[in-house]
Amino acid sequence: MRRMTVMAGILLAAGQCFANDTTAKLTTGGLVYVQTSDVSMEEEALYLSREEVLVDYVFRNGSDKDIESIIAFPMPDVVGGSQSDIAFGDTENDNFLGFSVVQDSRQIKPELQQRAIATGIDWTDDLVAQKVPLLPYSDKTLAALKQLPEAVKAEWVARGLLFVNRYDAGNGWQEELTPAWTLRSAYWWKTTFPPGEPVRVSHRYKPSVGGTVAMSFIENGKPAMDYRSYAERYCIDDAFMKTAAKLEAAAGKSGPHYTEQWISYILTTGANWSGPIKKFKLTIDKGKPQDYVSFCGSGVKKVGPTTFEMTAEDFTPEKDLHILFLTAADW
């Protein structure tokens, strides 16, 4: 994908937890993502904002017989540990992003696969055996960890499943066990693709949004330490940097204070279907007219006060999509 930067607000210049549906098979270890040579993705219309993700697909079976398959939707990883300022919906609900799916106008109730991964090892069975919920930030999880036998606590710390958070809240030093595992989730359902017939799948959810309290890629109008990684990930360019410098200077003179927010979308699983995506449409909504957005794309056009659109034919996603928002703080 050729790189392009889109900025919104007073300037428009050209220059990643979400995922595409993919095919999968069930094994003793759970879902394994595979590539199909029979079913193609005819169309994908993807809408991304910080409030909602909407995806509409049209699939078609190019063979002369029914194809029974599994459609899987990988959810964003929830990383335990010292993560902060990451929004991922309902921390007490397995469906933490409110994922829902409709196929051919019929609501689907998908299955959910969850895995707890630490140091590259699947520890799901160990957590289940100790009746510890898999959601790292759940109050129920933290309560269950307190009830673990001391020997199990020590073993899990040694394995990298937990770490000991030590802090002083004014009453002397305290210790708290904190989950260090990553929750890896995927929704899946079985479906049949009739020969030659379109199968329409739509799903929606509230995205996971990361953020900072300031712009971390610029400092005193110059590229900061993180600039290079930002330029690669979000395709920010000189025009974007000039605008960021103006925003930074204005904030120092009682102007609005801009912060960063990010969302990501796993686009490359769209390449698991037969051939390229025949018709692809991406819409990015920056939310507020005074906000700014930067992402990598090709042929991006501004189509509304807050929306940008990219279309392509015979599209093969080679990179996942990462979007940087600069948003004016309310305080």
Tab-separated table of C-alpha atoms in Angstrom:
chain	number	residue	atom	x	y	z
A	1	MET	CA	0.000	0.000	0.000
A	2	ARG	CA	1.501	3.367	-0.979
A	3	ARG	CA	1.841	5.630	2.021
A	4	MET	CA	-0.382	8.683	2.388
A	5	THR	CA	-1.038	11.040	5.264
A	6	VAL	CA	-4.401	12.697	5.709
A	7	MET	CA	-4.809	15.603	8.101
A	8	ALA	CA	-8.125	17.159	8.943
A	9	GLY	CA	-9.061	20.483	10.490
A	10	ILE	CA	-7.348	23.570	9.144
A	11	LEU	CA	-5.097	21.486	6.912
A	12	LEU	CA	-5.479	18.551	4.501
A	13	ALA	CA	-2.262	17.027	3.169
A	14	ALA	CA	-1.410	13.768	1.399
A	15	GLY	CA	1.700	12.098	1.968
A	16	GLN	CA	-3.285	-0.285	15.588
A	17	CYS	CA	-6.928	-4.815	19.085
A	18	PHE	CA	-9.668	-4.747	15.534
A	19	ALA	CA	-9.636	-7.266	12.695
A	20	ASN	CA	-11.028	-8.477	9.412
A	21	ASP	CA	-13.050	-11.649	9.330
A	22	THR	CA	-10.937	-14.638	8.388
A	23	THR	CA	-11.310	-18.349	7.750
A	24	ALA	CA	-10.308	-20.809	10.447
A	25	LYS	CA	-10.407	-24.443	11.488
A	26	LEU	CA	-10.922	-25.973	14.918
A	27	THR	CA	-8.097	-28.016	16.378
A	28	THR	CA	-7.439	-29.386	19.851
A	29	GLY	CA	-5.741	-26.078	20.655
A	30	GLY	CA	-8.644	-23.978	19.399
A	31	LEU	CA	-8.890	-21.869	16.255
A	32	VAL	CA	-6.174	-21.940	13.630
A	33	TYR	CA	-6.481	-19.355	10.868
A	34	VAL	CA	-6.243	-20.747	7.360
A	35	GLN	CA	-6.512	-19.573	3.772
A	36	THR	CA	-9.353	-20.663	1.503
A	37	SER	CA	-9.020	-21.149	-2.238
A	38	ASP	CA	-12.782	-21.348	-2.920
A	39	VAL	CA	-14.458	-18.392	-1.178
A	40	SER	CA	-13.569	-14.834	-2.173
A	41	MET	CA	-14.260	-11.530	-0.450
A	42	GLU	CA	-16.180	-9.647	-3.110
A	43	GLU	CA	-16.676	-6.462	-1.120
A	44	GLU	CA	-15.572	-4.895	2.152
A	45	ALA	CA	-16.888	-1.575	3.452
A	46	LEU	CA	-15.044	-0.570	6.622
A	47	TYR	CA	-16.008	2.397	8.806
A	48	LEU	CA	-13.683	3.363	11.661
A	49	SER	CA	-14.141	5.991	14.345
A	50	ARG	CA	-13.282	6.231	18.026
A	51	GLU	CA	-16.927	5.501	18.828
A	52	GLU	CA	-17.760	2.594	16.536
A	53	VAL	CA	-16.411	0.125	14.000
A	54	LEU	CA	-18.817	-1.039	11.278
A	55	VAL	CA	-17.861	-3.633	8.652
A	56	ASP	CA	-19.977	-4.969	5.781
A	57	TYR	CA	-18.733	-7.896	3.711
A	58	VAL	CA	-19.941	-9.761	0.649
A	59	PHE	CA	-18.435	-13.247	0.182
A	60	ARG	CA	-18.899	-15.578	-2.791
A	61	ASN	CA	-18.213	-19.277	-3.251
A	62	GLY	CA	-16.586	-19.754	-6.642
A	63	SER	CA	-16.858	-23.551	-6.654
A	64	ASP	CA	-19.765	-25.717	-7.837
A	65	LYS	CA	-20.636	-27.163	-4.410
A	66	ASP	CA	-21.497	-25.996	-0.908
A	67	ILE	CA	-18.509	-24.963	1.203
A	68	GLU	CA	-18.854	-25.400	4.959
A	69	SER	CA	-16.392	-23.264	6.851
A	70	ILE	CA	-15.713	-21.318	10.025
A	71	ILE	CA	-15.646	-17.543	9.976
A	72	ALA	CA	-13.526	-16.108	12.778
A	73	PHE	CA	-13.167	-12.572	14.056
A	74	PRO	CA	-10.014	-12.013	16.170
A	75	MET	CA	-10.564	-9.426	18.902
A	76	PRO	CA	-7.849	-6.974	19.988
A	77	ASP	CA	-5.500	-8.355	22.625
A	78	VAL	CA	-6.034	-7.094	26.166
A	79	VAL	CA	-2.539	-6.758	27.606
A	80	GLY	CA	-2.171	-7.049	31.364
A	81	GLY	CA	0.510	-5.370	33.387
A	82	SER	CA	1.179	-1.693	33.828
A	83	GLN	CA	-0.900	-0.560	30.835
A	84	SER	CA	-2.777	2.693	31.382
A	85	ASP	CA	-5.135	5.044	29.571
A	86	ILE	CA	-6.431	2.237	27.350
A	87	ALA	CA	-10.169	2.066	26.779
A	88	PHE	CA	-11.557	-1.346	25.912
A	89	GLY	CA	-15.174	-1.249	26.945
A	90	ASP	CA	-16.728	-3.325	29.727
A	91	THR	CA	-13.909	-4.782	31.823
A	92	GLU	CA	-16.334	-7.184	33.535
A	93	ASN	CA	-17.796	-8.642	30.334
A	94	ASP	CA	-16.213	-11.280	28.088
A	95	ASN	CA	-17.732	-9.366	25.169
A	96	PHE	CA	-15.836	-6.285	26.306
A	97	LEU	CA	-16.269	-4.372	23.038
A	98	GLY	CA	-19.933	-5.215	22.468
A	99	PHE	CA	-19.266	-7.259	19.307
A	100	SER	CA	-22.350	-8.283	17.298
A	101	VAL	CA	-22.723	-9.947	13.893
A	102	VAL	CA	-25.480	-10.365	11.303
A	103	GLN	CA	-25.314	-12.781	8.375
A	104	ASP	CA	-27.821	-12.470	5.516
A	105	SER	CA	-30.121	-10.361	7.738
A	106	ARG	CA	-30.025	-12.957	10.531
A	107	GLN	CA	-28.479	-12.237	13.910
A	108	ILE	CA	-25.674	-14.673	14.672
A	109	LYS	CA	-24.730	-15.786	18.178
A	110	PRO	CA	-21.033	-16.572	17.756
A	111	GLU	CA	-18.871	-18.779	19.943
A	112	LEU	CA	-16.046	-17.151	21.899
A	113	GLN	CA	-12.531	-18.532	22.221
A	114	GLN	CA	-10.338	-16.990	24.935
A	115	ARG	CA	-6.719	-17.699	25.747
A	116	ALA	CA	-4.459	-16.314	28.486
A	117	ILE	CA	-0.898	-15.958	27.179
A	118	ALA	CA	2.214	-15.076	29.195
A	119	THR	CA	5.853	-15.379	28.119
A	120	GLY	CA	4.591	-16.955	24.898
A	121	ILE	CA	2.865	-19.838	26.729
A	122	ASP	CA	-0.859	-20.609	26.958
A	123	TRP	CA	-1.809	-20.686	30.677
A	124	THR	CA	-5.596	-20.737	30.154
A	125	ASP	CA	-6.143	-24.146	31.768
A	126	ASP	CA	-4.166	-23.105	34.857
A	127	LEU	CA	-6.323	-20.011	35.396
A	128	VAL	CA	-9.543	-21.957	34.833
A	129	ALA	CA	-8.424	-24.655	37.287
A	130	GLN	CA	-7.966	-21.974	39.974
A	131	LYS	CA	-11.301	-20.325	39.030
A	132	VAL	CA	-9.592	-17.108	38.017
A	133	PRO	CA	-11.456	-15.134	35.311
A	134	LEU	CA	-9.426	-14.472	32.167
A	135	LEU	CA	-10.159	-10.732	31.851
A	136	PRO	CA	-6.982	-9.047	33.200
A	137	TYR	CA	-8.646	-5.851	34.456
A	138	SER	CA	-11.825	-7.378	35.904
A	139	ASP	CA	-12.631	-6.714	39.578
A	140	LYS	CA	-13.633	-10.385	39.803
A	141	THR	CA	-10.190	-11.373	38.540
A	142	LEU	CA	-8.385	-9.245	41.119
A	143	ALA	CA	-10.610	-10.649	43.883
A	144	ALA	CA	-9.909	-14.232	42.754
A	145	LEU	CA	-6.148	-13.603	42.749
A	146	LYS	CA	-6.273	-12.562	46.399
A	147	GLN	CA	-7.801	-15.944	47.271
A	148	LEU	CA	-5.063	-17.991	45.614
A	149	PRO	CA	-2.860	-20.176	47.839
A	150	GLU	CA	0.474	-18.521	48.574
A	151	ALA	CA	2.367	-21.270	46.753
A	152	VAL	CA	0.296	-20.668	43.575
A	153	LYS	CA	0.850	-16.918	43.797
A	154	ALA	CA	4.608	-17.406	44.018
A	155	GLU	CA	4.590	-19.880	41.137
A	156	TRP	CA	2.548	-17.573	38.901
A	157	VAL	CA	4.852	-14.644	39.633
A	158	ALA	CA	7.816	-16.835	38.651
A	159	ARG	CA	6.037	-17.890	35.445
A	160	GLY	CA	5.334	-14.287	34.449
A	161	LEU	CA	1.568	-14.625	34.863
A	162	LEU	CA	1.550	-12.060	37.681
A	163	PHE	CA	3.717	-9.273	38.898
A	164	VAL	CA	3.796	-7.650	42.308
A	165	ASN	CA	2.763	-4.014	42.227
A	166	ARG	CA	4.290	-2.175	45.185
A	167	TYR	CA	3.042	1.300	46.057
A	168	ASP	CA	2.645	3.774	48.899
A	169	ALA	CA	-0.794	5.414	49.025
A	170	GLY	CA	-0.014	7.311	52.203
A	171	ASN	CA	-0.330	4.414	54.633
A	172	GLY	CA	3.024	2.779	54.064
A	173	TRP	CA	4.113	0.378	51.367
A	174	GLN	CA	1.505	-2.049	50.069
A	175	GLU	CA	1.645	-4.951	47.627
A	176	GLU	CA	-0.948	-5.975	45.073
A	177	LEU	CA	-0.874	-8.855	42.602
A	178	THR	CA	-1.524	-7.651	39.078
A	179	PRO	CA	-2.278	-9.833	36.026
A	180	ALA	CA	0.572	-9.833	33.528
A	181	TRP	CA	-1.008	-12.145	30.963
A	182	THR	CA	-2.455	-11.121	27.608
A	183	LEU	CA	-6.045	-12.088	26.870
A	184	ARG	CA	-6.386	-13.267	23.282
A	185	SER	CA	-10.000	-13.623	22.113
A	186	ALA	CA	-11.788	-14.550	18.893
A	187	TYR	CA	-15.434	-14.928	17.963
A	188	TRP	CA	-16.312	-17.639	15.495
A	189	TRP	CA	-19.284	-19.300	13.844
A	190	LYS	CA	-19.864	-22.057	11.301
A	191	THR	CA	-21.453	-21.144	8.005
A	192	THR	CA	-22.246	-22.580	4.590
A	193	PHE	CA	-21.334	-20.798	1.381
A	194	PRO	CA	-23.694	-21.933	-1.439
A	195	PRO	CA	-22.096	-22.118	-4.893
A	196	GLY	CA	-22.220	-18.800	-6.736
A	197	GLU	CA	-24.412	-17.123	-4.104
A	198	PRO	CA	-23.408	-13.965	-2.206
A	199	VAL	CA	-23.156	-14.280	1.583
A	200	ARG	CA	-23.460	-10.963	3.395
A	201	VAL	CA	-21.884	-10.508	6.812
A	202	SER	CA	-22.015	-7.336	8.910
A	203	HIS	CA	-20.596	-6.701	12.338
A	204	ARG	CA	-20.060	-3.810	14.686
A	205	TYR	CA	-18.367	-3.073	17.983
A	206	LYS	CA	-16.903	-0.246	20.032
A	207	PRO	CA	-13.167	0.008	19.398
A	208	SER	CA	-10.354	-0.125	21.894
A	209	VAL	CA	-8.842	3.365	22.096
A	210	GLY	CA	-5.400	4.141	23.437
A	211	GLY	CA	-4.150	7.597	24.298
A	212	THR	CA	-1.735	9.973	25.961
A	213	VAL	CA	-2.107	13.238	27.850
A	214	ALA	CA	0.078	15.106	25.326
A	215	MET	CA	1.626	14.838	21.868
A	216	SER	CA	4.601	12.544	22.374
A	217	PHE	CA	6.117	12.666	18.859
A	218	ILE	CA	6.949	16.397	19.018
A	219	GLU	CA	8.765	18.531	21.601
A	220	ASN	CA	9.339	22.286	21.325
A	221	GLY	CA	8.340	22.156	17.672
A	222	LYS	CA	10.892	19.458	16.784
A	223	PRO	CA	10.646	15.685	16.304
A	224	ALA	CA	10.771	13.945	19.661
A	225	MET	CA	12.307	10.583	20.517
A	226	ASP	CA	9.205	8.674	19.304
A	227	TYR	CA	8.954	10.516	15.998
A	228	ARG	CA	10.481	7.832	13.779
A	229	SER	CA	8.143	5.088	14.994
A	230	TYR	CA	5.163	7.441	14.599
A	231	ALA	CA	6.190	8.379	11.070
A	232	GLU	CA	6.351	4.707	10.117
A	233	ARG	CA	3.177	3.620	11.912
A	234	TYR	CA	0.903	6.560	11.062
A	235	CYS	CA	2.615	8.045	7.984
A	236	ILE	CA	2.948	11.488	9.553
A	237	ASP	CA	4.855	13.898	7.315
A	238	ASP	CA	6.292	17.433	7.341
A	239	ALA	CA	2.890	19.078	6.907
A	240	PHE	CA	1.471	17.174	9.859
A	241	MET	CA	4.514	18.102	11.965
A	242	LYS	CA	4.118	21.792	11.113
A	243	THR	CA	0.502	21.718	12.236
A	244	ALA	CA	1.433	19.805	15.409
A	245	ALA	CA	4.069	22.458	16.155
A	246	LYS	CA	1.446	25.208	15.808
A	247	LEU	CA	-0.906	23.325	18.131
A	248	GLU	CA	1.892	22.839	20.653
A	249	ALA	CA	2.792	26.536	20.559
A	250	ALA	CA	-0.855	27.606	20.895
A	251	ALA	CA	-1.288	25.335	23.924
A	252	GLY	CA	1.531	27.239	25.612
A	253	LYS	CA	-0.407	30.491	25.079
A	254	SER	CA	-3.692	29.374	26.672
A	255	GLY	CA	-4.820	27.734	23.439
A	256	PRO	CA	-6.474	24.306	23.355
A	257	HIS	CA	-4.342	21.458	24.670
A	258	TYR	CA	-4.147	18.572	22.167
A	259	THR	CA	-3.719	14.949	23.177
A	260	GLU	CA	-3.195	11.749	21.197
A	261	GLN	CA	-5.564	8.848	20.705
A	262	TRP	CA	-4.975	5.736	18.605
A	263	ILE	CA	-6.953	2.860	17.161
A	264	SER	CA	-5.710	-0.089	15.111
A	265	TYR	CA	-7.375	-2.563	12.779
A	266	ILE	CA	-5.977	-5.953	11.733
A	267	LEU	CA	-6.523	-5.611	8.015
A	268	THR	CA	-4.182	-8.343	6.774
A	269	THR	CA	-6.492	-11.249	7.701
A	270	GLY	CA	-8.556	-10.113	4.712
A	271	ALA	CA	-5.854	-11.744	2.584
A	272	ASN	CA	-6.884	-15.209	3.868
A	273	TRP	CA	-9.743	-15.406	1.382
A	274	SER	CA	-9.396	-16.484	-2.254
A	275	GLY	CA	-7.775	-13.744	-4.296
A	276	PRO	CA	-7.797	-10.019	-3.526
A	277	ILE	CA	-10.735	-8.046	-2.128
A	278	LYS	CA	-12.523	-7.080	-5.317
A	279	LYS	CA	-14.076	-3.867	-3.981
A	280	PHE	CA	-12.675	-2.220	-0.849
A	281	LYS	CA	-13.923	0.967	0.800
A	282	LEU	CA	-12.443	2.536	3.929
A	283	THR	CA	-14.086	5.442	5.766
A	284	ILE	CA	-12.324	7.181	8.662
A	285	ASP	CA	-14.304	9.567	10.872
A	286	LYS	CA	-12.188	11.900	13.022
A	287	GLY	CA	-15.188	12.855	15.152
A	288	LYS	CA	-14.835	16.612	15.718
A	289	PRO	CA	-14.032	19.247	13.068
A	290	GLN	CA	-11.193	20.665	15.197
A	291	ASP	CA	-9.490	17.274	15.532
A	292	TYR	CA	-6.744	15.923	13.261
A	293	VAL	CA	-6.043	12.444	11.932
A	294	SER	CA	-3.157	10.679	10.231
A	295	PHE	CA	-2.969	7.172	8.778
A	296	CYS	CA	-1.412	5.272	5.889
A	297	GLY	CA	-3.532	4.916	2.782
A	298	SER	CA	-3.677	5.453	-0.959
A	299	GLY	CA	-5.902	7.872	-2.853
A	300	VAL	CA	-7.587	9.143	0.313
A	301	LYS	CA	-10.191	11.876	-0.181
A	302	LYS	CA	-12.052	14.134	2.221
A	303	VAL	CA	-15.760	13.382	1.702
A	304	GLY	CA	-17.326	15.232	4.653
A	305	PRO	CA	-16.552	17.682	7.459
A	306	THR	CA	-15.039	14.871	9.552
A	307	THR	CA	-14.785	11.907	7.162
A	308	PHE	CA	-12.153	10.604	4.759
A	309	GLU	CA	-12.533	7.822	2.232
A	310	MET	CA	-10.265	5.419	0.402
A	311	THR	CA	-11.494	3.011	-2.286
A	312	ALA	CA	-9.628	0.290	-4.163
A	313	GLU	CA	-10.319	-2.603	-6.501
A	314	ASP	CA	-8.539	-5.959	-6.405
A	315	PHE	CA	-7.086	-4.911	-3.057
A	316	THR	CA	-4.663	-7.160	-1.171
A	317	PRO	CA	-3.997	-5.830	2.350
A	318	GLU	CA	-0.286	-6.038	3.113
A	319	LYS	CA	-0.229	-4.016	6.332
A	320	ASP	CA	-2.536	-3.530	9.269
A	321	LEU	CA	-4.158	-0.142	9.731
A	322	HIS	CA	-3.093	2.265	12.506
A	323	ILE	CA	-4.778	5.635	13.028
A	324	LEU	CA	-3.501	8.611	15.023
A	325	PHE	CA	-5.957	11.253	16.251
A	326	LEU	CA	-4.993	14.610	17.703
A	327	THR	CA	-7.918	15.790	19.783
A	328	ALA	CA	-8.531	18.995	21.681
A	329	ALA	CA	-8.850	18.254	25.391
A	330	ASP	CA	-12.049	19.372	27.112
A	331	TRP	CA	-10.170	20.711	30.122
